[in-house]
Amino acid sequence: MKKRVLAAVCMAAMAVTACSGGAEGEGAQAGGKQKLVLSTYGLSEDISAEEVYAPFEEQFNCQIVTETGGTNDRYTKLKADSETTIDVIELSQAMAAKGAEEGLFETIDLSKIEHASDLIAAAKTLADNGQGVPYTINSIGIMYNPEAVGFEITGFDDLWKPELAGMVSIPEITTTAMVYMASDHAGVDIKTDNGEAAFKALEELKPNLVKTYAKSSDLINMFTSGEVAAAVVGDFGVPTIKAANPDLVYVTPEGTYANFNTISITKNCQNKELAYEYLNYRLSAELQSKTGKALNEAPTNKTVTFTEEESQNMTYGPAAEKAKVLDYGFVNPLLNQWIDQWNRIINN
């Protein structure tokens, strides 16, 4: 795991009081500047440094220290270190919910975040549930070969049609939206039966399944070889898949399933005031407009506007407003049971 300090040019060094209970915490200042330790993803670091961190450092006369890595590794490190220096952590929606359950994070006071009032409905629901503050959204849709399929696919229910026998691929159980999707196909609220109807529906889907996949690159090969004609895909993978197979069509069904990247403040945060400023900054329309274009991060701020071309591979506009929120507070305790059922039904 890498650690790097990003410093903005500031007019003068000044002593700043750390905002953890009004006491100055060790590591909360660096060279007279406030310091914020951010645990985040290691993707597009140079772009993030220029577009995200540097303007914040300049505005707040601070330094951002980044610790980068995969979601699971960073979460495990945070959980294992009771003396962690991490102030703010960016995680997947599922891990943010897990961390909230395990008491690793501060309860976020949304009244302290001006731009929280601009969150799309699905993101606001998640934030209100105490499962992190969502700063970008993605969702699932259906990629298909219209010539091979022979009809227009418009919704997830189409995947069960007998015309698609032996033609469909879906992601592995790690994408738990598959269980929600199957439960909705069965017409059952998943929380009423803990997914029982969903797995019966998945068993009914099995004749249509070629195989499941774990990586977009696997799916590219399956489409290219003609092994599959339709697949459930995360919108973030669409550009690469279409680049390899330009004739494919991607559709985002109404009522798709949202997945968010979130920001949480740790219990051990040494500078909570600056952490709240960072959360507010991340939700601002100005920044989300920039990160949408530079990092392909779909905005959670409903006041951000993109052209059709700019947003073609994003969960944006009506699709984002209508997206269904997965409740990982409900999912996580059931996940091991679901994985066992999945393996017996789908992978057997």
PDB file of N, CA and C in Angstrom, residues 38-133:
ATOM      1  N   LEU A  38      -6.548  10.368   3.987  1.00  0.00           N
ATOM      2  CA  LEU A  38      -7.628   9.817   3.174  1.00  0.00           C
ATOM      3  C   LEU A  38      -7.265   8.435   2.664  1.00  0.00           C
ATOM      4  N   SER A  39      -8.089   7.441   2.986  1.00  0.00           N
ATOM      5  CA  SER A  39      -7.939   6.099   2.431  1.00  0.00           C
ATOM      6  C   SER A  39      -8.849   6.002   1.211  1.00  0.00           C
ATOM      7  N   THR A  40      -8.253   5.696   0.045  1.00  0.00           N
ATOM      8  CA  THR A  40      -9.023   5.753  -1.189  1.00  0.00           C
ATOM      9  C   THR A  40      -8.535   4.719  -2.196  1.00  0.00           C
ATOM     10  N   TYR A  41      -9.230   4.648  -3.314  1.00  0.00           N
ATOM     11  CA  TYR A  41      -8.869   3.721  -4.383  1.00  0.00           C
ATOM     12  C   TYR A  41      -7.588   4.190  -5.063  1.00  0.00           C
ATOM     13  N   GLY A  42      -6.841   3.247  -5.653  1.00  0.00           N
ATOM     14  CA  GLY A  42      -5.571   3.592  -6.285  1.00  0.00           C
ATOM     15  C   GLY A  42      -5.686   3.881  -7.766  1.00  0.00           C
ATOM     16  N   LEU A  43      -6.915   4.085  -8.265  1.00  0.00           N
ATOM     17  CA  LEU A  43      -7.104   4.302  -9.693  1.00  0.00           C
ATOM     18  C   LEU A  43      -6.965   5.777 -10.056  1.00  0.00           C
ATOM     19  N   SER A  44      -6.396   6.045 -11.228  1.00  0.00           N
ATOM     20  CA  SER A  44      -6.300   7.413 -11.765  1.00  0.00           C
ATOM     21  C   SER A  44      -5.765   8.401 -10.729  1.00  0.00           C
ATOM     22  N   GLU A  45      -4.676   8.027 -10.061  1.00  0.00           N
ATOM     23  CA  GLU A  45      -4.149   8.849  -8.969  1.00  0.00           C
ATOM     24  C   GLU A  45      -3.705  10.237  -9.434  1.00  0.00           C
ATOM     25  N   ASP A  46      -3.064  10.312 -10.596  1.00  0.00           N
ATOM     26  CA  ASP A  46      -2.582  11.610 -11.073  1.00  0.00           C
ATOM     27  C   ASP A  46      -3.744  12.561 -11.358  1.00  0.00           C
ATOM     28  N   ILE A  47      -4.808  12.030 -11.954  1.00  0.00           N
ATOM     29  CA  ILE A  47      -5.984  12.860 -12.242  1.00  0.00           C
ATOM     30  C   ILE A  47      -6.639  13.306 -10.946  1.00  0.00           C
ATOM     31  N   SER A  48      -6.765  12.385  -9.985  1.00  0.00           N
ATOM     32  CA  SER A  48      -7.372  12.740  -8.693  1.00  0.00           C
ATOM     33  C   SER A  48      -6.541  13.798  -7.978  1.00  0.00           C
ATOM     34  N   ALA A  49      -5.222  13.665  -8.051  1.00  0.00           N
ATOM     35  CA  ALA A  49      -4.343  14.641  -7.398  1.00  0.00           C
ATOM     36  C   ALA A  49      -4.580  16.034  -7.944  1.00  0.00           C
ATOM     37  N   GLU A  50      -4.715  16.139  -9.266  1.00  0.00           N
ATOM     38  CA  GLU A  50      -4.864  17.451  -9.906  1.00  0.00           C
ATOM     39  C   GLU A  50      -6.277  17.994  -9.804  1.00  0.00           C
ATOM     40  N   GLU A  51      -7.258  17.123 -10.065  1.00  0.00           N
ATOM     41  CA  GLU A  51      -8.640  17.600 -10.164  1.00  0.00           C
ATOM     42  C   GLU A  51      -9.373  17.652  -8.822  1.00  0.00           C
ATOM     43  N   VAL A  52      -9.000  16.759  -7.899  1.00  0.00           N
ATOM     44  CA  VAL A  52      -9.740  16.659  -6.638  1.00  0.00           C
ATOM     45  C   VAL A  52      -8.962  17.236  -5.462  1.00  0.00           C
ATOM     46  N   TYR A  53      -7.752  16.733  -5.220  1.00  0.00           N
ATOM     47  CA  TYR A  53      -7.040  17.071  -3.985  1.00  0.00           C
ATOM     48  C   TYR A  53      -6.437  18.474  -3.989  1.00  0.00           C
ATOM     49  N   ALA A  54      -5.740  18.835  -5.048  1.00  0.00           N
ATOM     50  CA  ALA A  54      -5.027  20.121  -5.061  1.00  0.00           C
ATOM     51  C   ALA A  54      -5.938  21.322  -4.817  1.00  0.00           C
ATOM     52  N   PRO A  55      -7.104  21.419  -5.466  1.00  0.00           N
ATOM     53  CA  PRO A  55      -7.981  22.564  -5.193  1.00  0.00           C
ATOM     54  C   PRO A  55      -8.460  22.612  -3.739  1.00  0.00           C
ATOM     55  N   PHE A  56      -8.731  21.430  -3.165  1.00  0.00           N
ATOM     56  CA  PHE A  56      -9.164  21.388  -1.765  1.00  0.00           C
ATOM     57  C   PHE A  56      -8.046  21.839  -0.841  1.00  0.00           C
ATOM     58  N   GLU A  57      -6.818  21.376  -1.107  1.00  0.00           N
ATOM     59  CA  GLU A  57      -5.665  21.763  -0.290  1.00  0.00           C
ATOM     60  C   GLU A  57      -5.446  23.270  -0.329  1.00  0.00           C
ATOM     61  N   GLU A  58      -5.599  23.831  -1.498  1.00  0.00           N
ATOM     62  CA  GLU A  58      -5.390  25.275  -1.635  1.00  0.00           C
ATOM     63  C   GLU A  58      -6.476  26.056  -0.903  1.00  0.00           C
ATOM     64  N   GLN A  59      -7.710  25.603  -1.034  1.00  0.00           N
ATOM     65  CA  GLN A  59      -8.820  26.319  -0.405  1.00  0.00           C
ATOM     66  C   GLN A  59      -8.749  26.275   1.120  1.00  0.00           C
ATOM     67  N   PHE A  60      -8.310  25.138   1.670  1.00  0.00           N
ATOM     68  CA  PHE A  60      -8.331  24.971   3.119  1.00  0.00           C
ATOM     69  C   PHE A  60      -6.933  24.971   3.750  1.00  0.00           C
ATOM     70  N   ASN A  61      -5.930  25.381   2.983  1.00  0.00           N
ATOM     71  CA  ASN A  61      -4.568  25.487   3.512  1.00  0.00           C
ATOM     72  C   ASN A  61      -4.176  24.206   4.256  1.00  0.00           C
ATOM     73  N   CYS A  62      -4.276  23.085   3.550  1.00  0.00           N
ATOM     74  CA  CYS A  62      -4.072  21.794   4.206  1.00  0.00           C
ATOM     75  C   CYS A  62      -3.269  20.860   3.310  1.00  0.00           C
ATOM     76  N   GLN A  63      -2.954  19.720   3.855  1.00  0.00           N
ATOM     77  CA  GLN A  63      -2.327  18.640   3.099  1.00  0.00           C
ATOM     78  C   GLN A  63      -3.234  17.415   3.155  1.00  0.00           C
ATOM     79  N   ILE A  64      -3.392  16.775   2.029  1.00  0.00           N
ATOM     80  CA  ILE A  64      -4.102  15.499   1.985  1.00  0.00           C
ATOM     81  C   ILE A  64      -3.067  14.391   1.832  1.00  0.00           C
ATOM     82  N   VAL A  65      -3.102  13.464   2.768  1.00  0.00           N
ATOM     83  CA  VAL A  65      -2.243  12.280   2.701  1.00  0.00           C
ATOM     84  C   VAL A  65      -3.122  11.122   2.235  1.00  0.00           C
ATOM     85  N   THR A  66      -2.747  10.471   1.134  1.00  0.00           N
ATOM     86  CA  THR A  66      -3.566   9.371   0.627  1.00  0.00           C
ATOM     87  C   THR A  66      -2.930   8.023   0.920  1.00  0.00           C
ATOM     88  N   GLU A  67      -3.754   7.099   1.366  1.00  0.00           N
ATOM     89  CA  GLU A  67      -3.376   5.694   1.477  1.00  0.00           C
ATOM     90  C   GLU A  67      -4.270   4.937   0.504  1.00  0.00           C
ATOM     91  N   THR A  68      -3.659   4.304  -0.508  1.00  0.00           N
ATOM     92  CA  THR A  68      -4.441   3.725  -1.590  1.00  0.00           C
ATOM     93  C   THR A  68      -4.388   2.205  -1.610  1.00  0.00           C
ATOM     94  N   GLY A  69      -5.417   1.621  -2.210  1.00  0.00           N
ATOM     95  CA  GLY A  69      -5.468   0.164  -2.331  1.00  0.00           C
ATOM     96  C   GLY A  69      -6.880  -0.294  -2.632  1.00  0.00           C
ATOM     97  N   GLY A  70      -7.066  -1.607  -2.683  1.00  0.00           N
ATOM     98  CA  GLY A  70      -8.378  -2.174  -2.925  1.00  0.00           C
ATOM     99  C   GLY A  70      -9.291  -2.004  -1.721  1.00  0.00           C
ATOM    100  N   THR A  71     -10.580  -2.102  -1.958  1.00  0.00           N
ATOM    101  CA  THR A  71     -11.572  -1.903  -0.893  1.00  0.00           C
ATOM    102  C   THR A  71     -11.348  -2.849   0.278  1.00  0.00           C
ATOM    103  N   ASN A  72     -11.244  -4.144   0.015  1.00  0.00           N
ATOM    104  CA  ASN A  72     -11.131  -5.128   1.094  1.00  0.00           C
ATOM    105  C   ASN A  72      -9.864  -4.941   1.907  1.00  0.00           C
ATOM    106  N   ASP A  73      -8.740  -4.696   1.224  1.00  0.00           N
ATOM    107  CA  ASP A  73      -7.468  -4.521   1.925  1.00  0.00           C
ATOM    108  C   ASP A  73      -7.508  -3.289   2.832  1.00  0.00           C
ATOM    109  N   ARG A  74      -8.040  -2.197   2.317  1.00  0.00           N
ATOM    110  CA  ARG A  74      -8.071  -0.962   3.110  1.00  0.00           C
ATOM    111  C   ARG A  74      -9.036  -1.090   4.291  1.00  0.00           C
ATOM    112  N   TYR A  75     -10.156  -1.750   4.052  1.00  0.00           N
ATOM    113  CA  TYR A  75     -11.119  -1.956   5.135  1.00  0.00           C
ATOM    114  C   TYR A  75     -10.512  -2.815   6.237  1.00  0.00           C
ATOM    115  N   THR A  76      -9.846  -3.902   5.836  1.00  0.00           N
ATOM    116  CA  THR A  76      -9.226  -4.802   6.809  1.00  0.00           C
ATOM    117  C   THR A  76      -8.185  -4.071   7.645  1.00  0.00           C
ATOM    118  N   LYS A  77      -7.394  -3.227   6.997  1.00  0.00           N
ATOM    119  CA  LYS A  77      -6.371  -2.466   7.712  1.00  0.00           C
ATOM    120  C   LYS A  77      -7.002  -1.515   8.724  1.00  0.00           C
ATOM    121  N   LEU A  78      -8.061  -0.831   8.311  1.00  0.00           N
ATOM    122  CA  LEU A  78      -8.743   0.102   9.222  1.00  0.00           C
ATOM    123  C   LEU A  78      -9.299  -0.640  10.429  1.00  0.00           C
ATOM    124  N   LYS A  79      -9.953  -1.752  10.178  1.00  0.00           N
ATOM    125  CA  LYS A  79     -10.584  -2.511  11.260  1.00  0.00           C
ATOM    126  C   LYS A  79      -9.559  -3.052  12.254  1.00  0.00           C
ATOM    127  N   ALA A  80      -8.377  -3.434  11.750  1.00  0.00           N
ATOM    128  CA  ALA A  80      -7.360  -4.062  12.603  1.00  0.00           C
ATOM    129  C   ALA A  80      -6.562  -3.071  13.428  1.00  0.00           C
ATOM    130  N   ASP A  81      -6.600  -1.790  13.062  1.00  0.00           N
ATOM    131  CA  ASP A  81      -5.745  -0.787  13.709  1.00  0.00           C
ATOM    132  C   ASP A  81      -6.574   0.163  14.570  1.00  0.00           C
ATOM    133  N   SER A  82      -6.587  -0.076  15.876  1.00  0.00           N
ATOM    134  CA  SER A  82      -7.366   0.775  16.783  1.00  0.00           C
ATOM    135  C   SER A  82      -6.774   2.173  16.898  1.00  0.00           C
ATOM    136  N   GLU A  83      -5.517   2.335  16.514  1.00  0.00           N
ATOM    137  CA  GLU A  83      -4.850   3.637  16.567  1.00  0.00           C
ATOM    138  C   GLU A  83      -4.686   4.228  15.167  1.00  0.00           C
ATOM    139  N   THR A  84      -5.534   3.852  14.264  1.00  0.00           N
ATOM    140  CA  THR A  84      -5.403   4.309  12.880  1.00  0.00           C
ATOM    141  C   THR A  84      -5.334   5.835  12.780  1.00  0.00           C
ATOM    142  N   THR A  85      -4.550   6.311  11.819  1.00  0.00           N
ATOM    143  CA  THR A  85      -4.473   7.755  11.563  1.00  0.00           C
ATOM    144  C   THR A  85      -5.403   8.167  10.431  1.00  0.00           C
ATOM    145  N   ILE A  86      -6.129   7.210   9.866  1.00  0.00           N
ATOM    146  CA  ILE A  86      -7.047   7.521   8.765  1.00  0.00           C
ATOM    147  C   ILE A  86      -8.209   8.360   9.284  1.00  0.00           C
ATOM    148  N   ASP A  87      -8.469   9.464   8.606  1.00  0.00           N
ATOM    149  CA  ASP A  87      -9.574  10.355   8.973  1.00  0.00           C
ATOM    150  C   ASP A  87     -10.839  10.059   8.167  1.00  0.00           C
ATOM    151  N   VAL A  88     -10.654   9.848   6.880  1.00  0.00           N
ATOM    152  CA  VAL A  88     -11.774   9.679   5.953  1.00  0.00           C
ATOM    153  C   VAL A  88     -11.469   8.484   5.053  1.00  0.00           C
ATOM    154  N   ILE A  89     -12.483   7.674   4.767  1.00  0.00           N
ATOM    155  CA  ILE A  89     -12.256   6.501   3.917  1.00  0.00           C
ATOM    156  C   ILE A  89     -13.334   6.413   2.849  1.00  0.00           C
ATOM    157  N   GLU A  90     -12.903   6.136   1.620  1.00  0.00           N
ATOM    158  CA  GLU A  90     -13.813   5.957   0.496  1.00  0.00           C
ATOM    159  C   GLU A  90     -13.925   4.461   0.214  1.00  0.00           C
ATOM    160  N   LEU A  91     -15.160   3.941   0.276  1.00  0.00           N
ATOM    161  CA  LEU A  91     -15.392   2.500   0.177  1.00  0.00           C
ATOM    162  C   LEU A  91     -16.583   2.200  -0.723  1.00  0.00           C
ATOM    163  N   SER A  92     -16.702   0.934  -1.089  1.00  0.00           N
ATOM    164  CA  SER A  92     -17.911   0.480  -1.774  1.00  0.00           C
ATOM    165  C   SER A  92     -19.083   0.560  -0.797  1.00  0.00           C
ATOM    166  N   GLN A  93     -20.260   0.573  -1.355  1.00  0.00           N
ATOM    167  CA  GLN A  93     -21.478   0.649  -0.545  1.00  0.00           C
ATOM    168  C   GLN A  93     -21.566  -0.514   0.443  1.00  0.00           C
ATOM    169  N   ALA A  94     -21.212  -1.709  -0.011  1.00  0.00           N
ATOM    170  CA  ALA A  94     -21.312  -2.892   0.851  1.00  0.00           C
ATOM    171  C   ALA A  94     -20.370  -2.791   2.042  1.00  0.00           C
ATOM    172  N   MET A  95     -19.146  -2.352   1.808  1.00  0.00           N
ATOM    173  CA  MET A  95     -18.172  -2.268   2.899  1.00  0.00           C
ATOM    174  C   MET A  95     -18.473  -1.107   3.834  1.00  0.00           C
ATOM    175  N   ALA A  96     -19.040  -0.038   3.311  1.00  0.00           N
ATOM    176  CA  ALA A  96     -19.436   1.075   4.173  1.00  0.00           C
ATOM    177  C   ALA A  96     -20.528   0.635   5.144  1.00  0.00           C
ATOM    178  N   ALA A  97     -21.465  -0.155   4.642  1.00  0.00           N
ATOM    179  CA  ALA A  97     -22.525  -0.676   5.513  1.00  0.00           C
ATOM    180  C   ALA A  97     -21.949  -1.601   6.576  1.00  0.00           C
ATOM    181  N   LYS A  98     -20.997  -2.426   6.181  1.00  0.00           N
ATOM    182  CA  LYS A  98     -20.353  -3.340   7.130  1.00  0.00           C
ATOM    183  C   LYS A  98     -19.619  -2.558   8.215  1.00  0.00           C
ATOM    184  N   GLY A  99     -18.893  -1.523   7.807  1.00  0.00           N
ATOM    185  CA  GLY A  99     -18.160  -0.698   8.763  1.00  0.00           C
ATOM    186  C   GLY A  99     -19.078   0.020   9.736  1.00  0.00           C
ATOM    187  N   ALA A 100     -20.231   0.466   9.233  1.00  0.00           N
ATOM    188  CA  ALA A 100     -21.205   1.112  10.105  1.00  0.00           C
ATOM    189  C   ALA A 100     -21.723   0.123  11.144  1.00  0.00           C
ATOM    190  N   GLU A 101     -22.000  -1.114  10.705  1.00  0.00           N
ATOM    191  CA  GLU A 101     -22.470  -2.148  11.626  1.00  0.00           C
ATOM    192  C   GLU A 101     -21.424  -2.475  12.688  1.00  0.00           C
ATOM    193  N   GLU A 102     -20.156  -2.412  12.305  1.00  0.00           N
ATOM    194  CA  GLU A 102     -19.077  -2.785  13.217  1.00  0.00           C
ATOM    195  C   GLU A 102     -18.543  -1.595  14.013  1.00  0.00           C
ATOM    196  N   GLY A 103     -19.196  -0.446  13.885  1.00  0.00           N
ATOM    197  CA  GLY A 103     -18.864   0.711  14.707  1.00  0.00           C
ATOM    198  C   GLY A 103     -17.548   1.380  14.371  1.00  0.00           C
ATOM    199  N   LEU A 104     -17.121   1.324  13.108  1.00  0.00           N
ATOM    200  CA  LEU A 104     -15.837   1.914  12.726  1.00  0.00           C
ATOM    201  C   LEU A 104     -15.944   3.390  12.368  1.00  0.00           C
ATOM    202  N   PHE A 105     -17.172   3.871  12.151  1.00  0.00           N
ATOM    203  CA  PHE A 105     -17.343   5.221  11.626  1.00  0.00           C
ATOM    204  C   PHE A 105     -18.148   6.122  12.554  1.00  0.00           C
ATOM    205  N   GLU A 106     -17.919   7.415  12.394  1.00  0.00           N
ATOM    206  CA  GLU A 106     -18.736   8.425  13.044  1.00  0.00           C
ATOM    207  C   GLU A 106     -20.128   8.423  12.401  1.00  0.00           C
ATOM    208  N   THR A 107     -21.144   8.739  13.195  1.00  0.00           N
ATOM    209  CA  THR A 107     -22.465   8.983  12.622  1.00  0.00           C
ATOM    210  C   THR A 107     -22.436  10.343  11.952  1.00  0.00           C
ATOM    211  N   ILE A 108     -22.702  10.377  10.661  1.00  0.00           N
ATOM    212  CA  ILE A 108     -22.611  11.620   9.902  1.00  0.00           C
ATOM    213  C   ILE A 108     -23.818  12.510  10.191  1.00  0.00           C
ATOM    214  N   ASP A 109     -23.546  13.758  10.547  1.00  0.00           N
ATOM    215  CA  ASP A 109     -24.595  14.761  10.727  1.00  0.00           C
ATOM    216  C   ASP A 109     -24.772  15.478   9.390  1.00  0.00           C
ATOM    217  N   LEU A 110     -25.803  15.080   8.643  1.00  0.00           N
ATOM    218  CA  LEU A 110     -25.989  15.623   7.300  1.00  0.00           C
ATOM    219  C   LEU A 110     -26.296  17.116   7.311  1.00  0.00           C
ATOM    220  N   SER A 111     -26.753  17.631   8.445  1.00  0.00           N
ATOM    221  CA  SER A 111     -27.036  19.070   8.521  1.00  0.00           C
ATOM    222  C   SER A 111     -25.759  19.892   8.427  1.00  0.00           C
ATOM    223  N   LYS A 112     -24.607  19.254   8.649  1.00  0.00           N
ATOM    224  CA  LYS A 112     -23.318  19.944   8.533  1.00  0.00           C
ATOM    225  C   LYS A 112     -22.762  19.910   7.107  1.00  0.00           C
ATOM    226  N   ILE A 113     -23.489  19.239   6.213  1.00  0.00           N
ATOM    227  CA  ILE A 113     -23.028  19.100   4.830  1.00  0.00           C
ATOM    228  C   ILE A 113     -24.017  19.822   3.921  1.00  0.00           C
ATOM    229  N   GLU A 114     -23.648  21.015   3.517  1.00  0.00           N
ATOM    230  CA  GLU A 114     -24.556  21.863   2.742  1.00  0.00           C
ATOM    231  C   GLU A 114     -25.087  21.155   1.503  1.00  0.00           C
ATOM    232  N   HIS A 115     -24.211  20.473   0.772  1.00  0.00           N
ATOM    233  CA  HIS A 115     -24.615  19.875  -0.505  1.00  0.00           C
ATOM    234  C   HIS A 115     -25.343  18.550  -0.347  1.00  0.00           C
ATOM    235  N   ALA A 116     -25.513  18.064   0.882  1.00  0.00           N
ATOM    236  CA  ALA A 116     -26.270  16.827   1.090  1.00  0.00           C
ATOM    237  C   ALA A 116     -27.721  16.996   0.643  1.00  0.00           C
ATOM    238  N   SER A 117     -28.218  18.223   0.705  1.00  0.00           N
ATOM    239  CA  SER A 117     -29.604  18.477   0.292  1.00  0.00           C
ATOM    240  C   SER A 117     -29.775  18.321  -1.218  1.00  0.00           C
ATOM    241  N   ASP A 118     -28.657  18.289  -1.964  1.00  0.00           N
ATOM    242  CA  ASP A 118     -28.715  18.147  -3.421  1.00  0.00           C
ATOM    243  C   ASP A 118     -28.572  16.701  -3.877  1.00  0.00           C
ATOM    244  N   LEU A 119     -28.483  15.750  -2.950  1.00  0.00           N
ATOM    245  CA  LEU A 119     -28.324  14.347  -3.326  1.00  0.00           C
ATOM    246  C   LEU A 119     -29.564  13.810  -4.040  1.00  0.00           C
ATOM    247  N   ILE A 120     -29.332  12.968  -5.051  1.00  0.00           N
ATOM    248  CA  ILE A 120     -30.449  12.261  -5.668  1.00  0.00           C
ATOM    249  C   ILE A 120     -31.125  11.382  -4.616  1.00  0.00           C
ATOM    250  N   ALA A 121     -32.362  11.002  -4.876  1.00  0.00           N
ATOM    251  CA  ALA A 121     -33.163  10.307  -3.861  1.00  0.00           C
ATOM    252  C   ALA A 121     -32.497   9.031  -3.346  1.00  0.00           C
ATOM    253  N   ALA A 122     -31.957   8.218  -4.258  1.00  0.00           N
ATOM    254  CA  ALA A 122     -31.348   6.951  -3.841  1.00  0.00           C
ATOM    255  C   ALA A 122     -30.141   7.183  -2.940  1.00  0.00           C
ATOM    256  N   ALA A 123     -29.331   8.196  -3.267  1.00  0.00           N
ATOM    257  CA  ALA A 123     -28.152   8.508  -2.456  1.00  0.00           C
ATOM    258  C   ALA A 123     -28.551   9.071  -1.098  1.00  0.00           C
ATOM    259  N   LYS A 124     -29.597   9.868  -1.081  1.00  0.00           N
ATOM    260  CA  LYS A 124     -30.080  10.447   0.175  1.00  0.00           C
ATOM    261  C   LYS A 124     -30.582   9.339   1.103  1.00  0.00           C
ATOM    262  N   THR A 125     -31.254   8.340   0.536  1.00  0.00           N
ATOM    263  CA  THR A 125     -31.727   7.203   1.331  1.00  0.00           C
ATOM    264  C   THR A 125     -30.563   6.506   2.016  1.00  0.00           C
ATOM    265  N   LEU A 126     -29.509   6.277   1.264  1.00  0.00           N
ATOM    266  CA  LEU A 126     -28.339   5.591   1.806  1.00  0.00           C
ATOM    267  C   LEU A 126     -27.689   6.413   2.908  1.00  0.00           C
ATOM    268  N   ALA A 127     -27.524   7.706   2.668  1.00  0.00           N
ATOM    269  CA  ALA A 127     -26.903   8.584   3.663  1.00  0.00           C
ATOM    270  C   ALA A 127     -27.757   8.647   4.932  1.00  0.00           C
ATOM    271  N   ASP A 128     -29.068   8.721   4.768  1.00  0.00           N
ATOM    272  CA  ASP A 128     -29.978   8.765   5.922  1.00  0.00           C
ATOM    273  C   ASP A 128     -29.903   7.476   6.740  1.00  0.00           C
ATOM    274  N   ASN A 129     -29.580   6.361   6.066  1.00  0.00           N
ATOM    275  CA  ASN A 129     -29.472   5.075   6.761  1.00  0.00           C
ATOM    276  C   ASN A 129     -28.144   4.907   7.489  1.00  0.00           C
ATOM    277  N   GLY A 130     -27.269   5.926   7.371  1.00  0.00           N
ATOM    278  CA  GLY A 130     -25.994   5.875   8.081  1.00  0.00           C
ATOM    279  C   GLY A 130     -24.971   4.951   7.462  1.00  0.00           C
ATOM    280  N   GLN A 131     -25.089   4.708   6.144  1.00  0.00           N
ATOM    281  CA  GLN A 131     -24.187   3.767   5.468  1.00  0.00           C
ATOM    282  C   GLN A 131     -23.239   4.506   4.525  1.00  0.00           C
ATOM    283  N   GLY A 132     -22.704   5.631   4.989  1.00  0.00           N
ATOM    284  CA  GLY A 132     -21.773   6.407   4.189  1.00  0.00           C
ATOM    285  C   GLY A 132     -22.473   7.463   3.359  1.00  0.00           C
ATOM    286  N   VAL A 133     -21.694   8.440   2.896  1.00  0.00           N
ATOM    287  CA  VAL A 133     -22.227   9.501   2.043  1.00  0.00           C
ATOM    288  C   VAL A 133     -21.831   9.186   0.594  1.00  0.00           C
TER     289      VAL A 133
END
